[in-house]
Structure formats: C-alpha cells, structure tokens
Amino acid sequence: MLSAEHRAIVKATVPLLESGGEALTTHFYDMLISEHPEVRPMFNLANQASGAQQRALANGVLMYARHIDQLEQLGGLVSQIINKHVALNILPEHYPIVGQCLLRSIREVLGAEIATDAVIEAWAAAYQQLADLLSGLEEKMYAEREAAPGGWRGTRLFRVARKVRESDEITSFYLRPDDNGKLLAFHPGQYIGLRLVIDGEEVRRNYSLSAMSNGEEYRISVKREPNGKVSNHLHTHVNENDTVELFAPAGDFKLEDSDKPLVLISGGVGITPTLAMLQAALKTDRPVHFIHSARHGGVHAFRDVIDQLAARHPKLKRFYCYEQRRAEDADAHGIGYLDEKHLDAWLPRTRDVDVYFLGPIAFMRAIKKHLKAIGVPESQSRYEFFGPASALE
Ligand SMILES: Cc1cc2nc3c(=O)[nH]c(=O)nc-3n(C[C@H](O)[C@H](O)[C@H](O)COP(=O)(O)OP(=O)(O)OC[C@H]3O[C@@H](n4cnc5c(N)ncnc54)[C@H](O)[C@@H]3O)c2cc1C
Ligand code: HEM
C-alpha cells in the first residue's frame, strides 16, 4: 500500500506531469530503447518515431496519478494496457527495467530541485504499486489462456497454410499450429501478437483476427505499408509452408452480446476485426449495418465476401464509400469522405444501436464526431487503435 504521504506527493506532481509529461516520456523511451536492447523488440519503433507511443504512456501515467486514490476508476485504461501488453508478451521481469528508466528520467528532466529524493521515493512506490497491479492481471491472463483448450503461453509455431491476395494492398495469411494441436478460441475483434526475426533483428506486431476460427486455423489480413518492416516482409518473404511465431489472442475490443442493431464501420485495413464480428453477428438475429470506406475499388478488400453474405442474409445491409471517384467504381454507395450525411442515411432509423469502428486516426476522429452529431449515444460506440491509443477529440 502507498502511504498517505506518497499519495500526496504523487498527486501534487500531476500538474507538473501534465505540462511536461511528453518530454518526460520521450526522454524515458530514448533511454529505454538505447540502454536495454532486451526490451527493444517489443516496441514498434515507428510508433515511437511518430510520438504516439510516448503520448499513450504519458496519458497512462497521468491518469494513474490523477486517480491514485480511486484506482478502480482506471477500469477501461487498465484493460486496454494489459491486453496490449499480453499480446506482446510483456513479463514481470520487464517492469523493473521500465521503472528504473522512468525514475531516472523524472530526475533528469525535472532536475534535482524539483525531483527531490522524497519525490523520487514516492514515485518509486507508486510505480511499484502500478507494476504489481498490471503484472498481476497480466499473469492471470497468461495463466487463463495457457489452461484453456488449445491455449498456450509464450510463442507457438504456426505454419502458413494459405496466402490469399485480397486487394492491391491486403493479403491474408491462414495460420495453422505446427504441432497440429487444438486452437484457442477468441472473441471476434481480438488480435494476435506475431514474432519474427528479420535480418537478425527480432520484431513483434499485433494483427487482428480477420475471420472466426474454424478450430484449425487463424486468419490475419495484412496491409502492405509503404516502407513498413513487418508488413513488407510478410507480403514478400513469408509464403505457404513457412512458419511464424504467435502469442495467444488478446484484446478488449470485442463484440459484446446484445440484441440491439449492430453497426460496423471501418476505413481501409480497419475492416479486419469487423469481418470476424460480422461472421459472429450473422449467427444471431440482430440486424447488421456494415459500412466500409476505402480510397477506391482497387484497394477495397473483401468486397465479394461481404456482397455474398448480404445476398444470403437479408438482415445484413452494406454500404461502401470511396474517397476517389473512378469510372469503374460507379456502384459505390457514396463518394468522398464518409460523413454525417452518409451515416445518417445508412444507420438504422433507431439510434439505439451498438457501433464498433476502426480505421486511420483521422477517420476515427471524424466518425466519432459524426456519430455524436446524428445522436448515437457515446457509451454505445466502441473502437480500437491499430497503434498506440490516441485522443479522438
Ligand atoms: C491491435 C492491433 C491490431 C492490428 N491489426 C492489423 C491488421 O489486421 N492488419 C494490418 O495490416 N495491420 C494491423 N495492425 C498494424 C500492425 O501491427 C503494424 O503496425 C503494421 O503492419 C505496420 O507494421 P510494419 O512493420 O509493416 O511497419 P513499420 O515498420 O512499423 O512502419 C509503419 C510506418 O511508419 C513509417 N516509419 C517507420 N520507421 C519510421 C521512422 N523512424 N520515422 C518515421 N516513419 C517511420 C514506415 O515508413 C511506415 O509507413 C494492428 C495493430 C494493432 C495495435
Ligand atoms: C507501470 C508500467 C506501465 C504502464 C503504465 C504502461 C502503459 C502503457 C500504455 C498506456 C500503453 C498504450 C496502450 C494502448 O495503446 O492501448 C502501453 C503499451 C505498451 N507497453 Fe506499457 N506500460 C507499462 C509497462 C510496460 C513494460 C514493463 C513494458 C515492457 C518493456 C511495456 C511495453 C509496452 C509495449 C511494447 C506497448 C505497445 C507499444 C506500441 O504500440 O508500440 N510496458 N503501455
């Protein structure tokens, strides 16, 4: 337990962290990545370069400090963090490394006058409390998925059973356990962690499971990112019969049970988790409105699959919006950015719906705003980030 004095010091540091939080975490990340090669593979360095990772951590630390008296109020954030950590196999032994770097950078960035021994001691105790909380919950998740049928801990070797081109940019990989064992069930919307060694360097990335499992294989669908390390490697060098290592599925962006009409909104490769959600929802009676936005028809993946499902399931309505107007895409339902007018027309009449959305950050910001404008209750829309969490307002 944190002492009252420690709590008071940590709370008093909040305004300081709010004004200088990012500088602190930037310094901290530089230190962590340069001095501790053992944790480097877990971080996507592109997210670090963009600053998004530092912002996500700064936000995590600030929220924690603000709620130090009522940690239960962190609910959603804790679940988000532990799921991201578990998918990348963050372990208890990594916490002291992060803790040391965080405390050293608090001292170096704030200077000895502000970061006195008492401040550092209070933060050390607070960090320990948070580390114990997170690593305890993470261990619970590791143990549960190890004990479940088809589950495992750490990496498991999977073989690429099929590699299927879905669009000019997206390719699917069907992955079977190399040991031919059972496969852990997952919730539609969840993702796996992939571990690869590229040019002698270990890297880890998350990929959403883009189809419900048939009990024998998982499917991921990967967009080739310009100059992206892992996506290009997968597209170019990983072929049928090759193996990759996976961490067990995780993620708190999950299709929840409900009778309300379901609205799935995606932009680009953000379609992947919504495909698994759609498959699961079509097994129930709820109406589904599937709205997808792509730059144009050439990069629109899974269109045939959705069209075929819509032909078989009258309760599924689908709408496609293309950013660019091309003669060959005349059958798109909308042209331009997916906006309030499109959503107003394409959502069910009732706004008492469950919405799940995902896409590039700018797309997500716009969707959140449009949903609010057309009267969808905020508490009924959920979203996931294909990178570190960001503010959508
Ligand atoms: C929960 C979750 C689910 C996901 N699901 C999917 C999915 O279903 N399908 C999918 O395709 N992706 C998914 N992603 C994204 C995926 O994890 C990878 O981030 C994505 O494949 C890009 O990785 P990469 O190694 O190819 O690119 P990276 O090497 O990470 O590069 C990404 C971009 O940053 C640029 N960049 C790299 N380094 C720097 C630098 N130093 N400075 C400036 N720019 C730089 C690159 O040029 C590139 O454009 C998901 C991510 C998360 C967190
Ligand atoms: C108390 C300690 C920690 C806190 C408060 C914390 C907080 C966070 C937060 C807020 C995120 C972003 C979540 C999201 O984007 O949804 C995150 C992601 C992450 N954390 Fe932690 N974390 C802690 C410890 C650790 C440790 C010990 C490691 C391992 C070295 C680690 C590695 C990562 C990685 C690899 C990611 C994902 C990075 C990415 O998207 O590139 N974290 N953490």
mmCIF file with all atom_site columns, C-alpha atoms in Angstrom, residues 116-248:
data_model
loop_
_atom_site.group_PDB
_atom_site.id
_atom_site.type_symbol
_atom_site.label_atom_id
_atom_site.label_alt_id
_atom_site.label_comp_id
_atom_site.label_asym_id
_atom_site.label_entity_id
_atom_site.label_seq_id
_atom_site.pdbx_PDB_ins_code
_atom_site.Cartn_x
_atom_site.Cartn_y
_atom_site.Cartn_z
_atom_site.occupancy
_atom_site.B_iso_or_equiv
_atom_site.pdbx_formal_charge
_atom_site.auth_seq_id
_atom_site.auth_comp_id
_atom_site.auth_asym_id
_atom_site.auth_atom_id
_atom_site.pdbx_PDB_model_num
ATOM 1   C CA . THR A 1 116 ? 13.903  15.603  -4.729  1.00 0.00 ? 116 THR A CA 1
ATOM 2   C CA . ASP A 1 117 ? 14.636  12.281  -3.043  1.00 0.00 ? 117 ASP A CA 1
ATOM 3   C CA . ALA A 1 118 ? 11.175  12.405  -1.467  1.00 0.00 ? 118 ALA A CA 1
ATOM 4   C CA . VAL A 1 119 ? 9.510   12.863  -4.882  1.00 0.00 ? 119 VAL A CA 1
ATOM 5   C CA . ILE A 1 120 ? 11.521  10.007  -6.391  1.00 0.00 ? 120 ILE A CA 1
ATOM 6   C CA . GLU A 1 121 ? 10.750  7.771   -3.429  1.00 0.00 ? 121 GLU A CA 1
ATOM 7   C CA . ALA A 1 122 ? 7.011   8.496   -3.721  1.00 0.00 ? 122 ALA A CA 1
ATOM 8   C CA . TRP A 1 123 ? 7.061   7.773   -7.459  1.00 0.00 ? 123 TRP A CA 1
ATOM 9   C CA . ALA A 1 124 ? 9.085   4.591   -6.927  1.00 0.00 ? 124 ALA A CA 1
ATOM 10  C CA . ALA A 1 125 ? 6.412   3.358   -4.519  1.00 0.00 ? 125 ALA A CA 1
ATOM 11  C CA . ALA A 1 126 ? 3.602   4.431   -6.857  1.00 0.00 ? 126 ALA A CA 1
ATOM 12  C CA . TYR A 1 127 ? 5.274   2.774   -9.858  1.00 0.00 ? 127 TYR A CA 1
ATOM 13  C CA . GLN A 1 128 ? 5.711   -0.418  -7.856  1.00 0.00 ? 128 GLN A CA 1
ATOM 14  C CA . GLN A 1 129 ? 2.017   -0.392  -6.980  1.00 0.00 ? 129 GLN A CA 1
ATOM 15  C CA . LEU A 1 130 ? 1.017   0.070   -10.610 1.00 0.00 ? 130 LEU A CA 1
ATOM 16  C CA . ALA A 1 131 ? 3.540   -2.521  -11.816 1.00 0.00 ? 131 ALA A CA 1
ATOM 17  C CA . ASP A 1 132 ? 2.207   -5.060  -9.307  1.00 0.00 ? 132 ASP A CA 1
ATOM 18  C CA . LEU A 1 133 ? -1.365  -4.334  -10.393 1.00 0.00 ? 133 LEU A CA 1
ATOM 19  C CA . LEU A 1 134 ? -0.610  -4.660  -14.125 1.00 0.00 ? 134 LEU A CA 1
ATOM 20  C CA . SER A 1 135 ? 1.747   -7.636  -13.932 1.00 0.00 ? 135 SER A CA 1
ATOM 21  C CA . GLY A 1 136 ? -0.660  -9.447  -11.588 1.00 0.00 ? 136 GLY A CA 1
ATOM 22  C CA . LEU A 1 137 ? -3.566  -9.015  -14.019 1.00 0.00 ? 137 LEU A CA 1
ATOM 23  C CA . GLU A 1 138 ? -1.323  -9.942  -16.935 1.00 0.00 ? 138 GLU A CA 1
ATOM 24  C CA . GLU A 1 139 ? -0.191  -13.143 -15.204 1.00 0.00 ? 139 GLU A CA 1
ATOM 25  C CA . LYS A 1 140 ? -3.867  -14.019 -14.667 1.00 0.00 ? 140 LYS A CA 1
ATOM 26  C CA . MET A 1 141 ? -4.495  -13.624 -18.401 1.00 0.00 ? 141 MET A CA 1
ATOM 27  C CA . TYR A 1 142 ? -1.405  -15.679 -19.316 1.00 0.00 ? 142 TYR A CA 1
ATOM 28  C CA . ALA A 1 143 ? -2.470  -18.450 -16.935 1.00 0.00 ? 143 ALA A CA 1
ATOM 29  C CA . GLU A 1 144 ? -6.073  -18.471 -18.228 1.00 0.00 ? 144 GLU A CA 1
ATOM 30  C CA . ARG A 1 145 ? -5.057  -18.745 -21.837 1.00 0.00 ? 145 ARG A CA 1
ATOM 31  C CA . GLU A 1 146 ? -2.490  -21.423 -21.054 1.00 0.00 ? 146 GLU A CA 1
ATOM 32  C CA . ALA A 1 147 ? -5.097  -23.518 -19.201 1.00 0.00 ? 147 ALA A CA 1
ATOM 33  C CA . ALA A 1 148 ? -7.894  -23.122 -21.807 1.00 0.00 ? 148 ALA A CA 1
ATOM 34  C CA . PRO A 1 149 ? -8.351  -25.805 -24.506 1.00 0.00 ? 149 PRO A CA 1
ATOM 35  C CA . GLY A 1 150 ? -5.898  -25.133 -27.326 1.00 0.00 ? 150 GLY A CA 1
ATOM 36  C CA . GLY A 1 151 ? -4.182  -22.436 -25.269 1.00 0.00 ? 151 GLY A CA 1
ATOM 37  C CA . TRP A 1 152 ? -0.512  -21.711 -24.788 1.00 0.00 ? 152 TRP A CA 1
ATOM 38  C CA . ARG A 1 153 ? 1.949   -19.368 -23.067 1.00 0.00 ? 153 ARG A CA 1
ATOM 39  C CA . GLY A 1 154 ? 4.762   -17.509 -24.833 1.00 0.00 ? 154 GLY A CA 1
ATOM 40  C CA . THR A 1 155 ? 5.238   -18.229 -28.525 1.00 0.00 ? 155 THR A CA 1
ATOM 41  C CA . ARG A 1 156 ? 3.779   -21.093 -30.536 1.00 0.00 ? 156 ARG A CA 1
ATOM 42  C CA . LEU A 1 157 ? 4.897   -22.033 -34.015 1.00 0.00 ? 157 LEU A CA 1
ATOM 43  C CA . PHE A 1 158 ? 2.296   -21.671 -36.799 1.00 0.00 ? 158 PHE A CA 1
ATOM 44  C CA . ARG A 1 159 ? 2.593   -22.694 -40.442 1.00 0.00 ? 159 ARG A CA 1
ATOM 45  C CA . VAL A 1 160 ? 1.171   -20.605 -43.288 1.00 0.00 ? 160 VAL A CA 1
ATOM 46  C CA . ALA A 1 161 ? -1.473  -22.928 -44.757 1.00 0.00 ? 161 ALA A CA 1
ATOM 47  C CA . ARG A 1 162 ? -2.638  -20.442 -47.412 1.00 0.00 ? 162 ARG A CA 1
ATOM 48  C CA . LYS A 1 163 ? -1.688  -16.969 -48.555 1.00 0.00 ? 163 LYS A CA 1
ATOM 49  C CA . VAL A 1 164 ? -4.508  -15.124 -50.350 1.00 0.00 ? 164 VAL A CA 1
ATOM 50  C CA . ARG A 1 165 ? -4.362  -11.725 -52.062 1.00 0.00 ? 165 ARG A CA 1
ATOM 51  C CA . GLU A 1 166 ? -7.433  -9.710  -51.030 1.00 0.00 ? 166 GLU A CA 1
ATOM 52  C CA . SER A 1 167 ? -6.717  -6.387  -52.786 1.00 0.00 ? 167 SER A CA 1
ATOM 53  C CA . ASP A 1 168 ? -3.818  -4.425  -54.274 1.00 0.00 ? 168 ASP A CA 1
ATOM 54  C CA . GLU A 1 169 ? -2.565  -3.828  -50.726 1.00 0.00 ? 169 GLU A CA 1
ATOM 55  C CA . ILE A 1 170 ? -4.002  -6.500  -48.420 1.00 0.00 ? 170 ILE A CA 1
ATOM 56  C CA . THR A 1 171 ? -3.029  -10.166 -48.230 1.00 0.00 ? 171 THR A CA 1
ATOM 57  C CA . SER A 1 172 ? -4.458  -12.808 -45.882 1.00 0.00 ? 172 SER A CA 1
ATOM 58  C CA . PHE A 1 173 ? -2.423  -15.481 -44.134 1.00 0.00 ? 173 PHE A CA 1
ATOM 59  C CA . TYR A 1 174 ? -4.174  -18.633 -42.878 1.00 0.00 ? 174 TYR A CA 1
ATOM 60  C CA . LEU A 1 175 ? -2.116  -19.922 -39.953 1.00 0.00 ? 175 LEU A CA 1
ATOM 61  C CA . ARG A 1 176 ? -2.222  -23.481 -38.556 1.00 0.00 ? 176 ARG A CA 1
ATOM 62  C CA . PRO A 1 177 ? -0.428  -24.658 -35.408 1.00 0.00 ? 177 PRO A CA 1
ATOM 63  C CA . ASP A 1 178 ? 2.687   -26.528 -36.495 1.00 0.00 ? 178 ASP A CA 1
ATOM 64  C CA . ASP A 1 179 ? 2.053   -29.054 -33.707 1.00 0.00 ? 179 ASP A CA 1
ATOM 65  C CA . ASN A 1 180 ? -1.400  -29.799 -35.213 1.00 0.00 ? 180 ASN A CA 1
ATOM 66  C CA . GLY A 1 181 ? -2.856  -29.231 -31.750 1.00 0.00 ? 181 GLY A CA 1
ATOM 67  C CA . LYS A 1 182 ? -6.112  -27.565 -30.804 1.00 0.00 ? 182 LYS A CA 1
ATOM 68  C CA . LEU A 1 183 ? -6.580  -23.854 -31.294 1.00 0.00 ? 183 LEU A CA 1
ATOM 69  C CA . LEU A 1 184 ? -7.513  -21.425 -28.531 1.00 0.00 ? 184 LEU A CA 1
ATOM 70  C CA . ALA A 1 185 ? -10.925 -19.793 -29.113 1.00 0.00 ? 185 ALA A CA 1
ATOM 71  C CA . PHE A 1 186 ? -11.020 -15.984 -29.259 1.00 0.00 ? 186 PHE A CA 1
ATOM 72  C CA . HIS A 1 187 ? -13.598 -13.199 -29.231 1.00 0.00 ? 187 HIS A CA 1
ATOM 73  C CA . PRO A 1 188 ? -14.413 -11.529 -32.546 1.00 0.00 ? 188 PRO A CA 1
ATOM 74  C CA . GLY A 1 189 ? -12.430 -8.278  -32.575 1.00 0.00 ? 189 GLY A CA 1
ATOM 75  C CA . GLN A 1 190 ? -9.333  -9.665  -30.829 1.00 0.00 ? 190 GLN A CA 1
ATOM 76  C CA . TYR A 1 191 ? -5.808  -9.806  -32.230 1.00 0.00 ? 191 TYR A CA 1
ATOM 77  C CA . ILE A 1 192 ? -2.676  -11.946 -32.004 1.00 0.00 ? 192 ILE A CA 1
ATOM 78  C CA . GLY A 1 193 ? 0.944   -10.948 -31.451 1.00 0.00 ? 193 GLY A CA 1
ATOM 79  C CA . LEU A 1 194 ? 3.361   -12.033 -34.161 1.00 0.00 ? 194 LEU A CA 1
ATOM 80  C CA . ARG A 1 195 ? 7.067   -12.523 -33.508 1.00 0.00 ? 195 ARG A CA 1
ATOM 81  C CA . LEU A 1 196 ? 9.522   -12.562 -36.389 1.00 0.00 ? 196 LEU A CA 1
ATOM 82  C CA . VAL A 1 197 ? 13.246  -12.271 -36.857 1.00 0.00 ? 197 VAL A CA 1
ATOM 83  C CA . ILE A 1 198 ? 14.038  -10.015 -39.825 1.00 0.00 ? 198 ILE A CA 1
ATOM 84  C CA . ASP A 1 199 ? 17.688  -9.544  -40.852 1.00 0.00 ? 199 ASP A CA 1
ATOM 85  C CA . GLY A 1 200 ? 18.749  -10.893 -37.468 1.00 0.00 ? 200 GLY A CA 1
ATOM 86  C CA . GLU A 1 201 ? 16.543  -8.456  -35.541 1.00 0.00 ? 201 GLU A CA 1
ATOM 87  C CA . GLU A 1 202 ? 13.542  -9.593  -33.501 1.00 0.00 ? 202 GLU A CA 1
ATOM 88  C CA . VAL A 1 203 ? 10.282  -7.697  -34.089 1.00 0.00 ? 203 VAL A CA 1
ATOM 89  C CA . ARG A 1 204 ? 6.739   -8.034  -32.721 1.00 0.00 ? 204 ARG A CA 1
ATOM 90  C CA . ARG A 1 205 ? 3.490   -6.742  -34.184 1.00 0.00 ? 205 ARG A CA 1
ATOM 91  C CA . ASN A 1 206 ? -0.221  -7.188  -33.499 1.00 0.00 ? 206 ASN A CA 1
ATOM 92  C CA . TYR A 1 207 ? -2.681  -8.337  -36.181 1.00 0.00 ? 207 TYR A CA 1
ATOM 93  C CA . SER A 1 208 ? -6.447  -8.621  -35.779 1.00 0.00 ? 208 SER A CA 1
ATOM 94  C CA . LEU A 1 209 ? -8.005  -11.998 -36.428 1.00 0.00 ? 209 LEU A CA 1
ATOM 95  C CA . SER A 1 210 ? -9.948  -11.316 -39.609 1.00 0.00 ? 210 SER A CA 1
ATOM 96  C CA . ALA A 1 211 ? -12.198 -14.398 -39.549 1.00 0.00 ? 211 ALA A CA 1
ATOM 97  C CA . MET A 1 212 ? -13.825 -16.526 -36.887 1.00 0.00 ? 212 MET A CA 1
ATOM 98  C CA . SER A 1 213 ? -11.699 -19.604 -36.398 1.00 0.00 ? 213 SER A CA 1
ATOM 99  C CA . ASN A 1 214 ? -12.857 -22.966 -37.733 1.00 0.00 ? 214 ASN A CA 1
ATOM 100 C CA . GLY A 1 215 ? -10.934 -24.563 -34.850 1.00 0.00 ? 215 GLY A CA 1
ATOM 101 C CA . GLU A 1 216 ? -7.999  -25.398 -37.118 1.00 0.00 ? 216 GLU A CA 1
ATOM 102 C CA . GLU A 1 217 ? -6.544  -22.128 -38.274 1.00 0.00 ? 217 GLU A CA 1
ATOM 103 C CA . TYR A 1 218 ? -6.449  -18.405 -37.613 1.00 0.00 ? 218 TYR A CA 1
ATOM 104 C CA . ARG A 1 219 ? -6.554  -15.804 -40.343 1.00 0.00 ? 219 ARG A CA 1
ATOM 105 C CA . ILE A 1 220 ? -4.816  -12.436 -40.347 1.00 0.00 ? 220 ILE A CA 1
ATOM 106 C CA . SER A 1 221 ? -5.003  -9.915  -43.199 1.00 0.00 ? 221 SER A CA 1
ATOM 107 C CA . VAL A 1 222 ? -2.093  -7.562  -43.576 1.00 0.00 ? 222 VAL A CA 1
ATOM 108 C CA . LYS A 1 223 ? -1.853  -4.271  -45.435 1.00 0.00 ? 223 LYS A CA 1
ATOM 109 C CA . ARG A 1 224 ? 1.490   -3.588  -47.068 1.00 0.00 ? 224 ARG A CA 1
ATOM 110 C CA . GLU A 1 225 ? 2.601   -0.288  -45.516 1.00 0.00 ? 225 GLU A CA 1
ATOM 111 C CA . PRO A 1 226 ? 5.000   1.855   -47.580 1.00 0.00 ? 226 PRO A CA 1
ATOM 112 C CA . ASN A 1 227 ? 8.439   1.032   -46.097 1.00 0.00 ? 227 ASN A CA 1
ATOM 113 C CA . GLY A 1 228 ? 6.777   -0.960  -43.305 1.00 0.00 ? 228 GLY A CA 1
ATOM 114 C CA . LYS A 1 229 ? 9.208   -3.507  -41.933 1.00 0.00 ? 229 LYS A CA 1
ATOM 115 C CA . VAL A 1 230 ? 6.956   -6.405  -40.969 1.00 0.00 ? 230 VAL A CA 1
ATOM 116 C CA . SER A 1 231 ? 4.104   -5.967  -43.462 1.00 0.00 ? 231 SER A CA 1
ATOM 117 C CA . ASN A 1 232 ? 6.543   -5.901  -46.421 1.00 0.00 ? 232 ASN A CA 1
ATOM 118 C CA . HIS A 1 233 ? 8.418   -8.886  -45.051 1.00 0.00 ? 233 HIS A CA 1
ATOM 119 C CA . LEU A 1 234 ? 5.157   -10.836 -44.724 1.00 0.00 ? 234 LEU A CA 1
ATOM 120 C CA . HIS A 1 235 ? 3.975   -9.884  -48.223 1.00 0.00 ? 235 HIS A CA 1
ATOM 121 C CA . THR A 1 236 ? 7.290   -10.566 -49.912 1.00 0.00 ? 236 THR A CA 1
ATOM 122 C CA . HIS A 1 237 ? 9.096   -13.262 -47.951 1.00 0.00 ? 237 HIS A CA 1
ATOM 123 C CA . VAL A 1 238 ? 6.554   -15.271 -45.952 1.00 0.00 ? 238 VAL A CA 1
ATOM 124 C CA . ASN A 1 239 ? 4.921   -17.876 -48.152 1.00 0.00 ? 239 ASN A CA 1
ATOM 125 C CA . GLU A 1 240 ? 2.816   -21.017 -47.857 1.00 0.00 ? 240 GLU A CA 1
ATOM 126 C CA . ASN A 1 241 ? 4.527   -23.604 -45.627 1.00 0.00 ? 241 ASN A CA 1
ATOM 127 C CA . ASP A 1 242 ? 6.747   -21.035 -43.912 1.00 0.00 ? 242 ASP A CA 1
ATOM 128 C CA . THR A 1 243 ? 6.432   -20.700 -40.154 1.00 0.00 ? 243 THR A CA 1
ATOM 129 C CA . VAL A 1 244 ? 5.817   -17.717 -37.865 1.00 0.00 ? 244 VAL A CA 1
ATOM 130 C CA . GLU A 1 245 ? 5.586   -17.466 -34.091 1.00 0.00 ? 245 GLU A CA 1
ATOM 131 C CA . LEU A 1 246 ? 2.382   -16.251 -32.433 1.00 0.00 ? 246 LEU A CA 1
ATOM 132 C CA . PHE A 1 247 ? 1.436   -15.110 -28.952 1.00 0.00 ? 247 PHE A CA 1
ATOM 133 C CA . ALA A 1 248 ? -2.077  -16.135 -27.936 1.00 0.00 ? 248 ALA A CA 1
#
